Amino acid sequence: MTRRLPATLPEAQPAEEPRMSEIVRTTLTTCPYCGTGCGVKAETRADGSVTVAGDPDHPANFGRLCVKGSALAETLVADGRLLHPEIEGRRVAWDEALDTVAERFGATIREHGPDAVALYVSGQILTEDYYVANKLMKGFVGSANIDTNSRLCMASSVAGHKRAFGTDTVPGAYEDLETADLVVLVGSNLAWCHPILFQRLSAAKVARPEMRVVTVDPRRTATAEIADLHLGLEPGTDVALFAGLLGHLERAGARDTEFVADHTSGLEAALEAAAPFTDLAEVTRVTGLAGADVAAFYDLFAATEKVVTVYSQGVNQSSAGTDKVNAIVNCHLLTGRIGREGLGPFSVTGQPNAMGGREVGGLANQLAAHLELADPVHRELVQGFWNSPAITATPGHKAVDLFDAVADGRVKALWIMATNPVDSLPDADRVKAAIAACPFVVVSDVMASTDTAELAHVLLPAQAWGEKDGTVTNSERRVSRQRGFMTPVGEAKPDWWALAEVARRLGWGEAFAWESAAAIFREHAALSGHRPEIARDFDISAFADLSDAGFDGLSPFQWPRRRGEAAANGPRRFFADGRFFTADGRGRFVATVHRAPRSTPSATLPFRLNTGRIRDQWHTMTRTGVAARLSGHIAEPFVEIAPDDAERLGITPASLVTVGNGRASVVVRALVTDRQRPGSVFVPIHWTDRFASAARVDALVAPETDPVSGQPESKATTVAVARFAAAWYGFAIGRTVPERIDGDYWARARIAGGERVELAGLVAPAAWSDVAVHLFGDGTSLTSFADARAGRFRLAAVRDGEVVGLLYVAPEPVEVARDWLIGHFEAGPIAAAEAVTLLAGRPGAEVEDPGRKVCSCFGTGANQIRKAAAAGCRSVAEVGERLGAGTNCGSCRPEIARLLAEEEHVVTPVAAE
Ligand SMILES: Nc1nc2c(c(=O)[nH]1)N[C@H]1C(S)=C(S)[C@@H](COP(=O)(O)OP(=O)(O)OC[C@H]3O[C@@H](n4cnc5c(=O)[nH]c(N)nc54)[C@H](O)[C@@H]3O)O[C@H]1N2
Ligand SMILES: Nc1nc2c(c(=O)[nH]1)N[C@H]1C(S)=C(S)[C@@H](COP(=O)(O)OP(=O)(O)OC[C@H]3O[C@@H](n4cnc5c(=O)[nH]c(N)nc54)[C@H](O)[C@@H]3O)O[C@H]1N2
Ligand code: SF4
Ligand SMILES: [Mo]
């Protein structure tokens, strides 16, 4: 069926209308993306379709979901899933795959010792999976060669917490962000990375306008939209800023003398280490901030009792990451602002189960249940509980070192689970080569084709979100159930099951004989309370005897929950009593030292490369990349660069740019913006070889790590930036586009009913129609306009009377109304007769061009929002009333606010009232 072009765009409506057959099952589960850990209500309908909504009773989100959570149902597709075990690309039965893994791991251990094998796991597996992986390696294989992508994510916070508190404890609760009078966000783009937490904070600020928010980030991100003060510091200088603050607090009389005297140690040394920053001029010299801004921040912090300092990857992913954490914690210890309502340091965790992984000891230097590998009493406790033949005392390789050990052959058999190291580890091309050269590699994933899976000898299909069962722990230590509500695709199995089956084949069947996730959870809970005379923070032994039915119905709870202890009414916090888990029970100040990032800019590599996330994509896009709704917001890898830098290099907006260094280079779109600090550029982490020709940014990142935590410095590599000398630029939309696209530059993104592709080349092809045939396939008739001399070309490919592809080529970045064109493609089949209209590339005067997509839920574009502003909308709420934009998940509200500000209209608060 074909359809006529509408004269105007359809009325605003959510992109996906729920299909309305009868609900047959409602399942409460937890979102599989960020560490906010939102409760999700999944409704399965009679026709098999699933709709998701926020769980109104979940204490993390009270019914809200951000854009990624809202789009979860769209990612429940069999398309692209890994359906069966494979050996060397050959489909095999599970038995054969598991036998092979066990044989190869067993033989490697026998011949080369237990340290010749390794597991590399992830904060995206469930606590039960993680528990089994850790038990297998540390207790039975007898090696601590298990590390996790949390090393790239939370390791500096873990190390900082341990130095200060004696344990890896996040003391506070989400409510504290709402009841604080000052919230300081350090290296956290909360608006995009923890959107529901950000919405809770924004709503609290609307309710109590006297609340203050300060952001500390070299970039002015969407999060800065709610900030009263933004400190755009020089990358890597947070220690100087917070050391200066510590001295200021002391001099300003903000010390809680009783707390410091009775419950802490080490203040003198910390103050001494902070002494170089007594002079405000030294702080401003190092941080590049204005003196007045720093002074305002210091005064505000000193004068406000209820301060929460939130920190994330701008703090952790640094060669001074652990010192950054302690520099922040020091300020809270000095003022005694810890463990009480509305105040405290608050590390927000990235992955859905970053915290669960820490609880089971997933890092190479931890044991289990927050016990220490280095402590003989702890080792004896765990070994006794596991009744295991071995327990290792030597820490294993931390992630970056682990892949060095793979590269030089010390590790000969590697099992990678739920992470994509070929894309996410620093020096990623080297990591890729190391994995490719490793004699035996097992990859457990939910998707068939990832940059890492491509290198596996054995592929094991894992159950995905919606299929698997278990628990995750969010940033405020709240344990929630993930519950399956769908039949697993193909032969997908839980990750814990595959691990236990291999353990059984290695001869340890008895210790790995669980029949369900519930049974593993009980064992994990029992271990946490085993020998309670040995004090530790993590204890959930109240659940050691939980029945299967109890596990099914388990409500979200915050730990600790010691045996016999009832659920608390309100949020739980640590350290209000001044008791820490250090040997002397005192919280420790740490003498922190400012040091610049390891790589120093030079004449040849003059820029600092900052990396991070965008609003609608998750990491390597294996799941979010399949949802059209999530791919519309930002459809292409980009580099944020300051206007002066761009001008100097001859880089114009929307042209292509090469960012490179001795390790590798990427080609990305220029986003020229004054939100970026001069001298630094920012490239997102999400694009892989599946989605772009050359955008794996971690190939550029130096494998420098923090000396304490081993966490890589992912945000401060040095690079050169240059124009990509494109002879032509192209934009295409196709119903189907080949898996491998040829060309000097391409980037693809999903749209409903097809894909969009950005293209460019260094030399013009012999015939543009060849490009079209490559993209849209043979057997199409082509309608085209060409102006060869001007280098302009437009083509519509028609098959069976329908337009199946559109290609636009120009000597400069293609200017067509992309979202208008995509709107037509998404609306259904397009009659051949309409090709001419579409080849114009933009609507006639009577039709609106929506512009760049801002609201993913309603499909609202920037032009529509600008138009609403011109028509009198003065607030995010008014835009919402008029267009719907921002009223569903709310993730785009900071960007709507920014657009209104750009239009020089008064901006009202970002939060939904
Ligand atoms: N949409 C989306 N949300 C996510 C994820 C995702 O992939 N997509 N991933 C999740 C995961 S695993 C994680 S770990 C979190 C990460 O959440 P965030 O840490 O909030 O995200 P990032 O974008 O990595 O980095 C945050 C900010 O640190 C800043 N920064 C860089 N260098 C410095 C510095 O030296 N000092 C300071 N103060 N700031 C600096 C960057 O400019 C950036 O804006 O997000 C989680 N949520
Ligand atoms: N330069 C730079 N590098 C970074 C960062 C940065 O900010 N800058 N951030 C770092 C951080 S904080 C993180 S957390 C990492 C993230 O990096 P990765 O962990 O490598 O990224 P993901 O795409 O989340 O990979 C998860 C994989 O697990 C699969 N998967 C999903 N669910 C399951 C499951 O249930 N079982 C199994 N077996 N597989 C599953 C997915 O399909 C996907 O292939 O990247 C790190 N790398
Ligand atoms: S904030 Fe968004 S991505 Fe994070 S858990 Fe909640 S719904 Fe999921
Ligand atoms: Mo992360």
PDB file of N, CA, C and O in Angstrom, residues 80-104:
ATOM      1  N   GLY A  80      19.170 -10.324  15.298  1.00  0.00           N
ATOM      2  CA  GLY A  80      20.542 -10.087  15.731  1.00  0.00           C
ATOM      3  C   GLY A  80      20.957 -10.857  16.968  1.00  0.00           C
ATOM      4  O   GLY A  80      22.124 -10.827  17.351  1.00  0.00           O
ATOM      5  N   ARG A  81      20.009 -11.546  17.612  1.00  0.00           N
ATOM      6  CA  ARG A  81      20.364 -12.282  18.824  1.00  0.00           C
ATOM      7  C   ARG A  81      21.222 -13.500  18.489  1.00  0.00           C
ATOM      8  O   ARG A  81      21.099 -14.107  17.427  1.00  0.00           O
ATOM      9  N   LEU A  82      22.047 -13.860  19.425  1.00  0.00           N
ATOM     10  CA  LEU A  82      22.811 -15.109  19.330  1.00  0.00           C
ATOM     11  C   LEU A  82      21.872 -16.217  19.805  1.00  0.00           C
ATOM     12  O   LEU A  82      21.432 -16.210  20.956  1.00  0.00           O
ATOM     13  N   LEU A  83      21.563 -17.144  18.906  1.00  0.00           N
ATOM     14  CA  LEU A  83      20.505 -18.120  19.214  1.00  0.00           C
ATOM     15  C   LEU A  83      21.021 -19.475  19.682  1.00  0.00           C
ATOM     16  O   LEU A  83      20.337 -20.176  20.417  1.00  0.00           O
ATOM     17  N   HIS A  84      22.220 -19.831  19.227  1.00  0.00           N
ATOM     18  CA  HIS A  84      22.733 -21.169  19.520  1.00  0.00           C
ATOM     19  C   HIS A  84      24.216 -21.083  19.861  1.00  0.00           C
ATOM     20  O   HIS A  84      24.896 -20.197  19.373  1.00  0.00           O
ATOM     21  N   PRO A  85      24.715 -22.039  20.634  1.00  0.00           N
ATOM     22  CA  PRO A  85      26.169 -22.071  20.831  1.00  0.00           C
ATOM     23  C   PRO A  85      26.865 -22.313  19.486  1.00  0.00           C
ATOM     24  O   PRO A  85      26.303 -22.963  18.611  1.00  0.00           O
ATOM     25  N   GLU A  86      28.049 -21.766  19.374  1.00  0.00           N
ATOM     26  CA  GLU A  86      28.824 -21.968  18.145  1.00  0.00           C
ATOM     27  C   GLU A  86      30.273 -22.264  18.505  1.00  0.00           C
ATOM     28  O   GLU A  86      30.799 -21.711  19.465  1.00  0.00           O
ATOM     29  N   ILE A  87      30.881 -23.129  17.710  1.00  0.00           N
ATOM     30  CA  ILE A  87      32.330 -23.323  17.801  1.00  0.00           C
ATOM     31  C   ILE A  87      32.895 -22.989  16.435  1.00  0.00           C
ATOM     32  O   ILE A  87      32.466 -23.573  15.430  1.00  0.00           O
ATOM     33  N   GLU A  88      33.813 -22.049  16.384  1.00  0.00           N
ATOM     34  CA  GLU A  88      34.411 -21.608  15.115  1.00  0.00           C
ATOM     35  C   GLU A  88      33.334 -21.358  14.063  1.00  0.00           C
ATOM     36  O   GLU A  88      33.446 -21.813  12.924  1.00  0.00           O
ATOM     37  N   GLY A  89      32.278 -20.705  14.453  1.00  0.00           N
ATOM     38  CA  GLY A  89      31.233 -20.343  13.499  1.00  0.00           C
ATOM     39  C   GLY A  89      30.251 -21.460  13.156  1.00  0.00           C
ATOM     40  O   GLY A  89      29.312 -21.263  12.396  1.00  0.00           O
ATOM     41  N   ARG A  90      30.449 -22.622  13.755  1.00  0.00           N
ATOM     42  CA  ARG A  90      29.594 -23.773  13.449  1.00  0.00           C
ATOM     43  C   ARG A  90      28.598 -23.948  14.588  1.00  0.00           C
ATOM     44  O   ARG A  90      28.980 -23.916  15.748  1.00  0.00           O
ATOM     45  N   ARG A  91      27.319 -24.083  14.249  1.00  0.00           N
ATOM     46  CA  ARG A  91      26.313 -24.293  15.294  1.00  0.00           C
ATOM     47  C   ARG A  91      26.533 -25.646  15.957  1.00  0.00           C
ATOM     48  O   ARG A  91      26.702 -26.655  15.275  1.00  0.00           O
ATOM     49  N   VAL A  92      26.558 -25.650  17.278  1.00  0.00           N
ATOM     50  CA  VAL A  92      26.728 -26.919  17.993  1.00  0.00           C
ATOM     51  C   VAL A  92      25.715 -26.990  19.136  1.00  0.00           C
ATOM     52  O   VAL A  92      25.072 -25.995  19.479  1.00  0.00           O
ATOM     53  N   ALA A  93      25.596 -28.199  19.697  1.00  0.00           N
ATOM     54  CA  ALA A  93      24.725 -28.363  20.864  1.00  0.00           C
ATOM     55  C   ALA A  93      25.443 -27.792  22.090  1.00  0.00           C
ATOM     56  O   ALA A  93      26.674 -27.722  22.134  1.00  0.00           O
ATOM     57  N   TRP A  94      24.666 -27.405  23.100  1.00  0.00           N
ATOM     58  CA  TRP A  94      25.259 -26.884  24.334  1.00  0.00           C
ATOM     59  C   TRP A  94      26.297 -27.859  24.908  1.00  0.00           C
ATOM     60  O   TRP A  94      27.362 -27.434  25.349  1.00  0.00           O
ATOM     61  N   ASP A  95      25.972 -29.151  24.886  1.00  0.00           N
ATOM     62  CA  ASP A  95      26.898 -30.124  25.480  1.00  0.00           C
ATOM     63  C   ASP A  95      28.274 -30.054  24.844  1.00  0.00           C
ATOM     64  O   ASP A  95      29.288 -30.035  25.542  1.00  0.00           O
ATOM     65  N   GLU A  96      28.277 -29.986  23.526  1.00  0.00           N
ATOM     66  CA  GLU A  96      29.566 -29.950  22.839  1.00  0.00           C
ATOM     67  C   GLU A  96      30.323 -28.657  23.177  1.00  0.00           C
ATOM     68  O   GLU A  96      31.537 -28.677  23.428  1.00  0.00           O
ATOM     69  N   ALA A  97      29.585 -27.546  23.214  1.00  0.00           N
ATOM     70  CA  ALA A  97      30.234 -26.261  23.513  1.00  0.00           C
ATOM     71  C   ALA A  97      30.820 -26.278  24.924  1.00  0.00           C
ATOM     72  O   ALA A  97      31.969 -25.884  25.146  1.00  0.00           O
ATOM     73  N   LEU A  98      30.026 -26.759  25.880  1.00  0.00           N
ATOM     74  CA  LEU A  98      30.485 -26.771  27.274  1.00  0.00           C
ATOM     75  C   LEU A  98      31.637 -27.749  27.473  1.00  0.00           C
ATOM     76  O   LEU A  98      32.593 -27.458  28.203  1.00  0.00           O
ATOM     77  N   ASP A  99      31.548 -28.915  26.826  1.00  0.00           N
ATOM     78  CA  ASP A  99      32.654 -29.876  26.906  1.00  0.00           C
ATOM     79  C   ASP A  99      33.937 -29.230  26.395  1.00  0.00           C
ATOM     80  O   ASP A  99      35.006 -29.379  26.988  1.00  0.00           O
ATOM     81  N   THR A 100      33.821 -28.519  25.279  1.00  0.00           N
ATOM     82  CA  THR A 100      35.003 -27.900  24.678  1.00  0.00           C
ATOM     83  C   THR A 100      35.605 -26.863  25.624  1.00  0.00           C
ATOM     84  O   THR A 100      36.819 -26.826  25.834  1.00  0.00           O
ATOM     85  N   VAL A 101      34.731 -26.026  26.209  1.00  0.00           N
ATOM     86  CA  VAL A 101      35.241 -25.002  27.126  1.00  0.00           C
ATOM     87  C   VAL A 101      35.941 -25.673  28.304  1.00  0.00           C
ATOM     88  O   VAL A 101      37.066 -25.304  28.683  1.00  0.00           O
ATOM     89  N   ALA A 102      35.299 -26.679  28.888  1.00  0.00           N
ATOM     90  CA  ALA A 102      35.877 -27.346  30.057  1.00  0.00           C
ATOM     91  C   ALA A 102      37.195 -28.035  29.695  1.00  0.00           C
ATOM     92  O   ALA A 102      38.180 -27.949  30.440  1.00  0.00           O
ATOM     93  N   GLU A 103      37.221 -28.701  28.546  1.00  0.00           N
ATOM     94  CA  GLU A 103      38.461 -29.389  28.143  1.00  0.00           C
ATOM     95  C   GLU A 103      39.601 -28.402  27.970  1.00  0.00           C
ATOM     96  O   GLU A 103      40.703 -28.616  28.473  1.00  0.00           O
ATOM     97  N   ARG A 104      39.327 -27.341  27.246  1.00  0.00           N
ATOM     98  CA  ARG A 104      40.406 -26.380  26.967  1.00  0.00           C
ATOM     99  C   ARG A 104      40.854 -25.652  28.239  1.00  0.00           C
ATOM    100  O   ARG A 104      42.047 -25.474  28.459  1.00  0.00           O
TER     101      ARG A 104
END
